[in-house]
Coordinates of C-alpha atoms in Angstrom, one line a residue:
M5 CA 52.6 -64.4 -1.4
A6 CA 53.7 -68.1 -1.9
S7 CA 53.3 -71.7 -2.1
V8 CA 54.4 -74.4 0.4
Q9 CA 55.3 -78.1 -0.4
I10 CA 55.9 -80.6 2.9
S11 CA 57.3 -83.6 1.5
N12 CA 57.0 -87.2 3.6
V13 CA 58.5 -85.3 6.2
S14 CA 59.1 -86.7 9.6
K15 CA 59.7 -85.8 13.4
V16 CA 61.1 -88.3 15.2
Y17 CA 61.7 -87.6 19.4
D18 CA 64.3 -88.7 21.7
G19 CA 63.0 -92.0 22.4
G20 CA 62.1 -92.9 19.4
V21 CA 58.9 -91.2 19.7
V22 CA 57.4 -90.7 16.5
A23 CA 55.0 -87.2 16.6
V24 CA 55.0 -87.0 12.3
Q25 CA 55.1 -90.1 9.9
D26 CA 56.0 -89.2 6.3
V27 CA 53.6 -86.0 6.1
S28 CA 52.8 -84.7 2.5
I29 CA 51.0 -81.7 2.0
D30 CA 51.3 -79.7 -1.1
I31 CA 49.9 -76.1 -0.6
Q32 CA 49.5 -74.0 -3.3
D33 CA 49.8 -69.8 -3.9
K34 CA 47.2 -67.9 -2.0
E35 CA 45.4 -71.3 -0.3
F36 CA 43.9 -71.7 2.9
V37 CA 44.6 -74.9 4.1
V38 CA 43.3 -76.6 7.6
L39 CA 45.3 -78.8 9.3
V40 CA 42.8 -80.7 12.1
G41 CA 42.9 -83.7 13.8
P42 CA 42.4 -84.4 18.0
S43 CA 45.1 -83.4 20.3
G44 CA 48.3 -85.2 19.4
C45 CA 47.9 -85.9 16.1
G46 CA 50.9 -84.1 15.0
K47 CA 49.1 -80.8 12.8
S48 CA 51.4 -78.0 15.0
T49 CA 54.3 -79.8 14.8
T50 CA 54.4 -79.9 11.6
L51 CA 52.9 -76.6 12.0
R52 CA 56.3 -75.7 13.4
M53 CA 58.8 -77.7 11.3
V54 CA 57.3 -75.0 8.3
A55 CA 57.9 -72.4 10.6
G56 CA 61.3 -73.4 11.8
L57 CA 60.6 -73.6 15.4
E58 CA 61.2 -77.7 15.3
E59 CA 63.9 -79.4 13.8
I60 CA 62.5 -81.9 11.0
T61 CA 63.7 -85.5 11.2
G62 CA 63.2 -86.1 7.4
G63 CA 61.9 -84.8 4.2
P64 CA 62.2 -81.4 2.7
I65 CA 59.4 -78.6 3.1
S66 CA 59.9 -75.7 0.5
I67 CA 58.6 -72.4 0.6
D68 CA 58.2 -70.9 -2.6
G69 CA 60.7 -73.1 -4.2
K70 CA 63.2 -72.8 -2.0
I71 CA 64.0 -75.9 0.6
V72 CA 63.8 -74.3 4.2
N73 CA 65.0 -76.9 6.7
E74 CA 68.3 -75.3 7.2
V75 CA 67.2 -71.9 7.2
A76 CA 66.5 -69.3 10.3
P77 CA 62.9 -69.1 11.3
K78 CA 63.7 -65.3 11.1
D79 CA 64.7 -65.9 7.4
R80 CA 61.8 -67.8 6.1
D81 CA 59.3 -64.8 5.7
I82 CA 56.4 -66.5 7.5
A83 CA 54.2 -64.8 10.6
M84 CA 52.9 -67.2 13.2
V85 CA 50.1 -66.2 15.2
F86 CA 49.9 -68.1 18.4
Q87 CA 47.3 -69.6 20.9
N88 CA 48.4 -67.6 24.1
Y89 CA 48.7 -64.2 21.7
A90 CA 52.3 -64.1 22.8
L91 CA 52.4 -59.9 23.4
Y92 CA 54.8 -57.9 25.2
P93 CA 52.7 -57.0 28.1
H94 CA 54.7 -54.2 29.1
M95 CA 54.4 -52.9 25.3
T96 CA 51.6 -50.9 23.6
V97 CA 49.2 -52.2 21.0
Y98 CA 51.2 -50.2 18.6
E99 CA 54.6 -50.9 20.2
N100 CA 53.5 -54.3 19.9
M101 CA 52.5 -54.5 16.2
A102 CA 56.0 -52.3 15.2
F103 CA 58.1 -54.2 17.5
G104 CA 59.3 -57.1 14.2
L105 CA 59.5 -53.9 12.0
K106 CA 61.8 -52.2 14.1
L107 CA 63.9 -55.3 14.7
R108 CA 64.3 -55.1 10.9
K109 CA 65.4 -51.6 10.7
F110 CA 62.1 -50.8 8.7
P111 CA 62.3 -46.9 8.3
K112 CA 60.0 -45.2 10.5
A113 CA 57.3 -44.0 8.0
E114 CA 57.0 -47.2 6.5
I115 CA 56.0 -49.0 10.4
E116 CA 53.5 -46.2 10.8
S117 CA 52.3 -47.1 7.4
R118 CA 51.9 -50.1 8.0
V119 CA 50.7 -50.3 11.8
R120 CA 47.8 -47.6 11.0
E121 CA 46.8 -50.1 7.9
A122 CA 46.8 -53.6 9.4
A123 CA 45.1 -51.8 12.6
Q124 CA 42.6 -50.1 10.5
I125 CA 42.1 -53.8 8.6
L126 CA 41.1 -55.5 11.7
G127 CA 38.8 -52.5 13.6
I128 CA 41.6 -52.2 16.2
E129 CA 42.7 -48.5 15.3
E130 CA 41.3 -46.7 19.2
Y131 CA 43.6 -49.5 21.0
L132 CA 46.9 -48.6 19.6
Q133 CA 48.0 -46.9 22.8
R134 CA 46.4 -49.6 25.6
K135 CA 48.9 -52.3 26.8
P136 CA 47.8 -55.6 26.4
K137 CA 45.9 -56.7 29.8
A138 CA 43.7 -53.4 29.3
L139 CA 42.4 -55.5 26.2
S140 CA 39.3 -58.4 26.1
G141 CA 40.9 -61.8 24.4
G142 CA 39.0 -61.3 20.9
Q143 CA 41.1 -57.2 20.9
R144 CA 44.4 -59.2 21.9
Q145 CA 43.2 -61.8 19.4
R146 CA 43.1 -59.0 16.4
V147 CA 46.3 -57.8 18.1
A148 CA 48.8 -60.7 16.9
V149 CA 46.9 -61.1 14.1
G150 CA 47.9 -57.4 13.6
R151 CA 51.6 -58.4 14.4
A152 CA 51.8 -60.8 11.6
I153 CA 49.7 -58.2 8.7
V154 CA 52.2 -55.7 9.0
R155 CA 55.2 -58.3 8.5
K156 CA 53.5 -58.6 4.5
P157 CA 54.8 -62.3 4.7
K158 CA 54.6 -65.5 2.0
V159 CA 52.9 -67.5 4.7
F160 CA 50.5 -66.7 7.3
L161 CA 50.4 -69.9 10.2
F162 CA 47.9 -70.1 12.7
D163 CA 48.3 -72.5 15.8
E164 CA 45.2 -72.9 17.4
P165 CA 44.6 -68.9 17.6
L166 CA 40.8 -68.9 18.9
S167 CA 41.1 -72.1 21.5
N168 CA 41.3 -69.5 24.6
L169 CA 37.6 -67.6 22.9
D170 CA 34.3 -68.0 24.2
A171 CA 32.0 -70.0 21.6
K172 CA 30.6 -66.7 20.2
L173 CA 33.6 -64.9 19.7
R174 CA 35.3 -67.8 18.3
V175 CA 32.7 -68.1 15.3
Q176 CA 33.0 -63.9 15.1
M177 CA 37.2 -64.3 14.5
R178 CA 37.0 -67.1 12.3
T179 CA 34.5 -64.9 10.0
E180 CA 37.2 -62.2 10.4
I181 CA 40.2 -64.4 9.5
S182 CA 38.0 -65.9 6.5
K183 CA 37.7 -62.4 5.4
L184 CA 41.5 -61.2 6.1
H185 CA 42.2 -64.2 3.7
H186 CA 40.2 -62.8 1.0
R187 CA 41.5 -59.4 2.0
L188 CA 45.2 -60.4 1.8
E189 CA 45.4 -63.1 -1.3
A190 CA 47.3 -64.9 1.2
T191 CA 48.8 -68.6 1.9
M192 CA 47.6 -69.4 5.3
I193 CA 48.5 -72.7 7.1
Y194 CA 46.1 -73.3 10.1
V195 CA 45.7 -75.6 13.2
T196 CA 42.9 -76.5 14.9
H197 CA 41.4 -79.8 17.3
D198 CA 38.0 -77.8 15.9
Q199 CA 36.5 -79.4 12.7
T200 CA 33.4 -76.6 12.7
E201 CA 36.3 -74.5 12.2
A202 CA 37.9 -76.7 9.5
M203 CA 34.5 -77.0 7.3
T204 CA 34.1 -73.0 7.4
M205 CA 37.7 -72.3 7.3
G206 CA 39.7 -74.2 5.0
D207 CA 40.0 -74.3 1.1
R208 CA 41.1 -77.6 2.0
I209 CA 41.3 -79.8 5.0
V210 CA 44.3 -82.1 6.1
V211 CA 42.7 -84.5 9.3
M212 CA 45.9 -86.3 10.9
K213 CA 46.0 -88.8 13.3
D214 CA 48.6 -90.4 14.7
G215 CA 51.6 -88.1 12.9
I216 CA 50.1 -89.4 9.6
V217 CA 47.9 -87.9 7.5
H218 CA 44.2 -89.8 6.6
Q219 CA 43.1 -87.6 3.7
T220 CA 43.3 -84.2 2.1
D221 CA 40.4 -82.3 0.4
T222 CA 37.9 -80.1 0.2
P223 CA 35.5 -79.7 3.2
L224 CA 32.2 -80.9 1.0
N225 CA 34.5 -84.2 -0.2
L226 CA 36.0 -85.1 3.1
Y227 CA 31.6 -84.9 4.2
N228 CA 30.5 -86.7 1.8
F229 CA 33.4 -89.3 0.6
P230 CA 35.8 -89.9 3.4
E231 CA 38.3 -92.6 3.2
N232 CA 38.1 -94.4 6.2
K233 CA 35.8 -94.7 9.2
F234 CA 38.4 -92.3 11.2
V235 CA 37.6 -89.3 9.0
A236 CA 34.1 -90.1 8.5
G237 CA 33.4 -89.7 12.3
F238 CA 35.8 -87.1 12.4
I239 CA 34.3 -84.8 10.5
G240 CA 30.3 -83.6 11.0
S241 CA 28.6 -82.3 13.7
P242 CA 27.2 -84.6 15.9
A243 CA 29.5 -87.4 13.9
M244 CA 28.6 -89.5 12.3
N245 CA 26.8 -92.9 13.2
F246 CA 28.4 -96.4 13.4
M247 CA 26.7 -99.4 13.3
E248 CA 28.2 -102.6 13.7
G249 CA 26.7 -105.5 11.5
V250 CA 27.1 -108.4 8.7
V251 CA 25.9 -108.0 5.0
E252 CA 23.2 -110.5 4.3
Q253 CA 21.7 -112.4 0.9
N254 CA 18.3 -112.5 1.3
G255 CA 16.1 -111.4 -1.5
G256 CA 18.7 -108.6 -2.3
L257 CA 21.1 -106.8 0.4
H258 CA 20.8 -106.6 3.6
F259 CA 22.9 -104.9 6.7
R260 CA 22.1 -106.8 9.9
E261 CA 23.1 -105.1 13.0
K262 CA 25.1 -107.0 15.6
N263 CA 23.3 -108.7 18.8
S264 CA 20.0 -107.2 17.3
P265 CA 17.4 -108.2 14.5
L266 CA 17.3 -104.8 13.0
T267 CA 17.9 -105.1 9.4
L268 CA 18.0 -102.4 6.9
S269 CA 17.4 -102.9 3.4
V270 CA 20.5 -102.0 0.6
P271 CA 19.4 -100.0 -2.1
K272 CA 19.8 -101.0 -5.3
E273 CA 22.8 -98.1 -6.3
K274 CA 24.5 -100.1 -3.6
E275 CA 24.8 -103.7 -4.2
D276 CA 27.8 -103.6 -6.2
T277 CA 29.9 -102.0 -3.7
L278 CA 28.6 -104.7 -0.9
K279 CA 28.3 -108.2 -2.9
S280 CA 31.7 -109.2 -2.3
M281 CA 30.8 -108.4 1.4
V282 CA 28.3 -111.1 1.6
G283 CA 28.6 -112.6 5.5
R284 CA 31.2 -110.3 6.1
D285 CA 31.5 -108.1 9.6
V286 CA 31.3 -104.1 8.0
W287 CA 30.5 -100.6 10.0
M288 CA 27.5 -98.8 8.3
G289 CA 27.9 -95.4 9.0
I290 CA 25.0 -92.9 8.2
R291 CA 25.1 -88.4 9.5
P292 CA 22.3 -87.9 12.2
E293 CA 20.7 -85.7 9.6
H294 CA 19.7 -89.1 7.4
I295 CA 17.9 -90.8 10.6
I296 CA 14.4 -89.3 10.3
D297 CA 11.0 -89.9 11.5
A298 CA 9.1 -92.5 9.7
H299 CA 6.1 -90.3 9.4
A300 CA 8.6 -87.7 7.4
A301 CA 10.4 -90.2 5.3
P302 CA 10.8 -91.0 1.8
A303 CA 8.6 -94.9 1.2
Q304 CA 12.4 -96.1 0.1
A305 CA 13.7 -95.8 3.6
A306 CA 14.0 -98.4 5.7
K307 CA 12.3 -98.2 9.0
A308 CA 13.4 -99.3 12.0
A309 CA 12.0 -99.3 16.1
V310 CA 13.7 -97.3 18.2
K311 CA 13.8 -96.2 22.1
V312 CA 14.2 -92.5 22.6
E313 CA 16.8 -92.2 25.6
V314 CA 18.1 -88.3 25.4
V315 CA 16.3 -85.4 23.9
E316 CA 18.5 -82.2 23.0
P317 CA 16.1 -79.0 22.2
M318 CA 18.8 -77.0 19.4
G319 CA 16.0 -74.8 18.5
N320 CA 14.2 -75.3 15.3
E321 CA 15.8 -79.2 15.4
I322 CA 16.2 -81.5 17.9
F323 CA 19.0 -84.1 18.7
V324 CA 17.8 -87.4 20.1
Y325 CA 19.9 -90.2 21.1
F326 CA 18.4 -93.7 20.8
S327 CA 19.1 -96.5 21.2
T328 CA 17.9 -100.1 18.7
A329 CA 17.6 -104.0 20.0
S330 CA 21.4 -104.0 20.9
D331 CA 21.6 -101.4 23.3
T332 CA 23.7 -99.4 21.3
Q333 CA 23.0 -95.1 21.1
Y334 CA 22.9 -93.3 18.1
V335 CA 21.9 -89.9 17.3
A336 CA 19.3 -88.0 14.6
R337 CA 18.8 -84.8 13.4
I338 CA 15.3 -83.9 13.1
H339 CA 13.0 -81.3 13.1
A340 CA 11.9 -79.6 16.2
S341 CA 7.9 -80.5 15.4
V342 CA 8.2 -84.0 15.9
A343 CA 8.7 -83.5 19.6
P344 CA 9.7 -86.7 20.9
K345 CA 10.1 -88.0 24.8
T346 CA 12.6 -89.4 27.1
G347 CA 11.7 -93.1 27.2
Q348 CA 9.4 -93.5 24.1
A349 CA 8.9 -96.3 21.4
M350 CA 9.3 -94.6 18.2
E351 CA 10.3 -95.4 14.3
F352 CA 12.6 -93.7 12.5
G353 CA 13.3 -94.1 8.6
F354 CA 17.5 -94.8 7.7
D355 CA 17.7 -92.9 4.4
M356 CA 20.5 -95.8 2.8
T357 CA 21.4 -94.0 -0.1
K358 CA 23.3 -92.0 2.2
A359 CA 24.8 -94.7 4.1
L360 CA 28.3 -95.8 4.1
F361 CA 30.0 -99.0 4.5
F362 CA 33.5 -99.6 5.7
D363 CA 35.3 -102.8 5.7
K364 CA 35.7 -103.8 9.5
A365 CA 39.4 -105.5 9.2
T366 CA 40.7 -102.2 7.4
E367 CA 38.1 -99.9 8.4
K368 CA 38.9 -98.1 4.5
V369 CA 35.1 -97.1 3.0
L370 CA 33.7 -99.6 0.5
R371 CA 32.8 -97.7 -2.8

């Protein structure tokens, strides 16, 4: 396998449309890196430049230490799995998986061995003589992955491979791809707009927006230590709550919500971070799991009266959408035993030790 270096790479289309801007990602040998972000953020364009399917406007891309900007896709020793599977409908599963090897003049015995091995790994041996139209979506996706495996490439590229599958099958297939990564010890670059896929699959995640990399880190570091408001809001489900407000000094530091009397005490460990922001507008970010029923909240939690707007039962937990005096809606993730009702007045506890604060002007996290 091989490392991949993307160094200040840009892509500008005709008319000056900037799709990717100064993207730098250093992917280690055998690493599973996920590019994630909203539609149009440039993640698929970046992947296609690595594959050689898009011309690079600026900056080098290296695979295994060799710059590949001018190297044809077929000579880059990569294999790509597409969103729409891209299988030949008139060929059997075996023929689809063997086709690339035949073009490269591999001996028949070698082709047979590689196809059988890949089919065994993916559990599709019984489908080798079927054509794609006789397969389910999940089976077709396995064939597309198998076609990549038989190549034994230096780098695997996945472009939103699970987006056409139903929810249950997506969970199953992302587990299978993760297992495949460990079994093959392969270098993999995976593109998705689904942050749950990114969090559960990647060794590291690259969060992109508007063609720019906002942060690259491990899943847990992105979750716990986001660099800015966009990353904080994009990673996590349900998404982080953001309260607009101001920092005040009144016998200690407090955060007061805009257009509301709601005031939350800032814990001692966060005072050094916020003391320079007294009198200034900030965003406070707090995740739904850190807002809890006041009766179960620790003594140091900041309490606030709220109104329940919508209740979504999720089994052993409930998503409670609530509003404050500002009429802004937020969400809490609480235990199902609390059982609130729509329209009910409640008191929630805010674990302010877990809250993050962001500069209103720059949206960068305050530390």
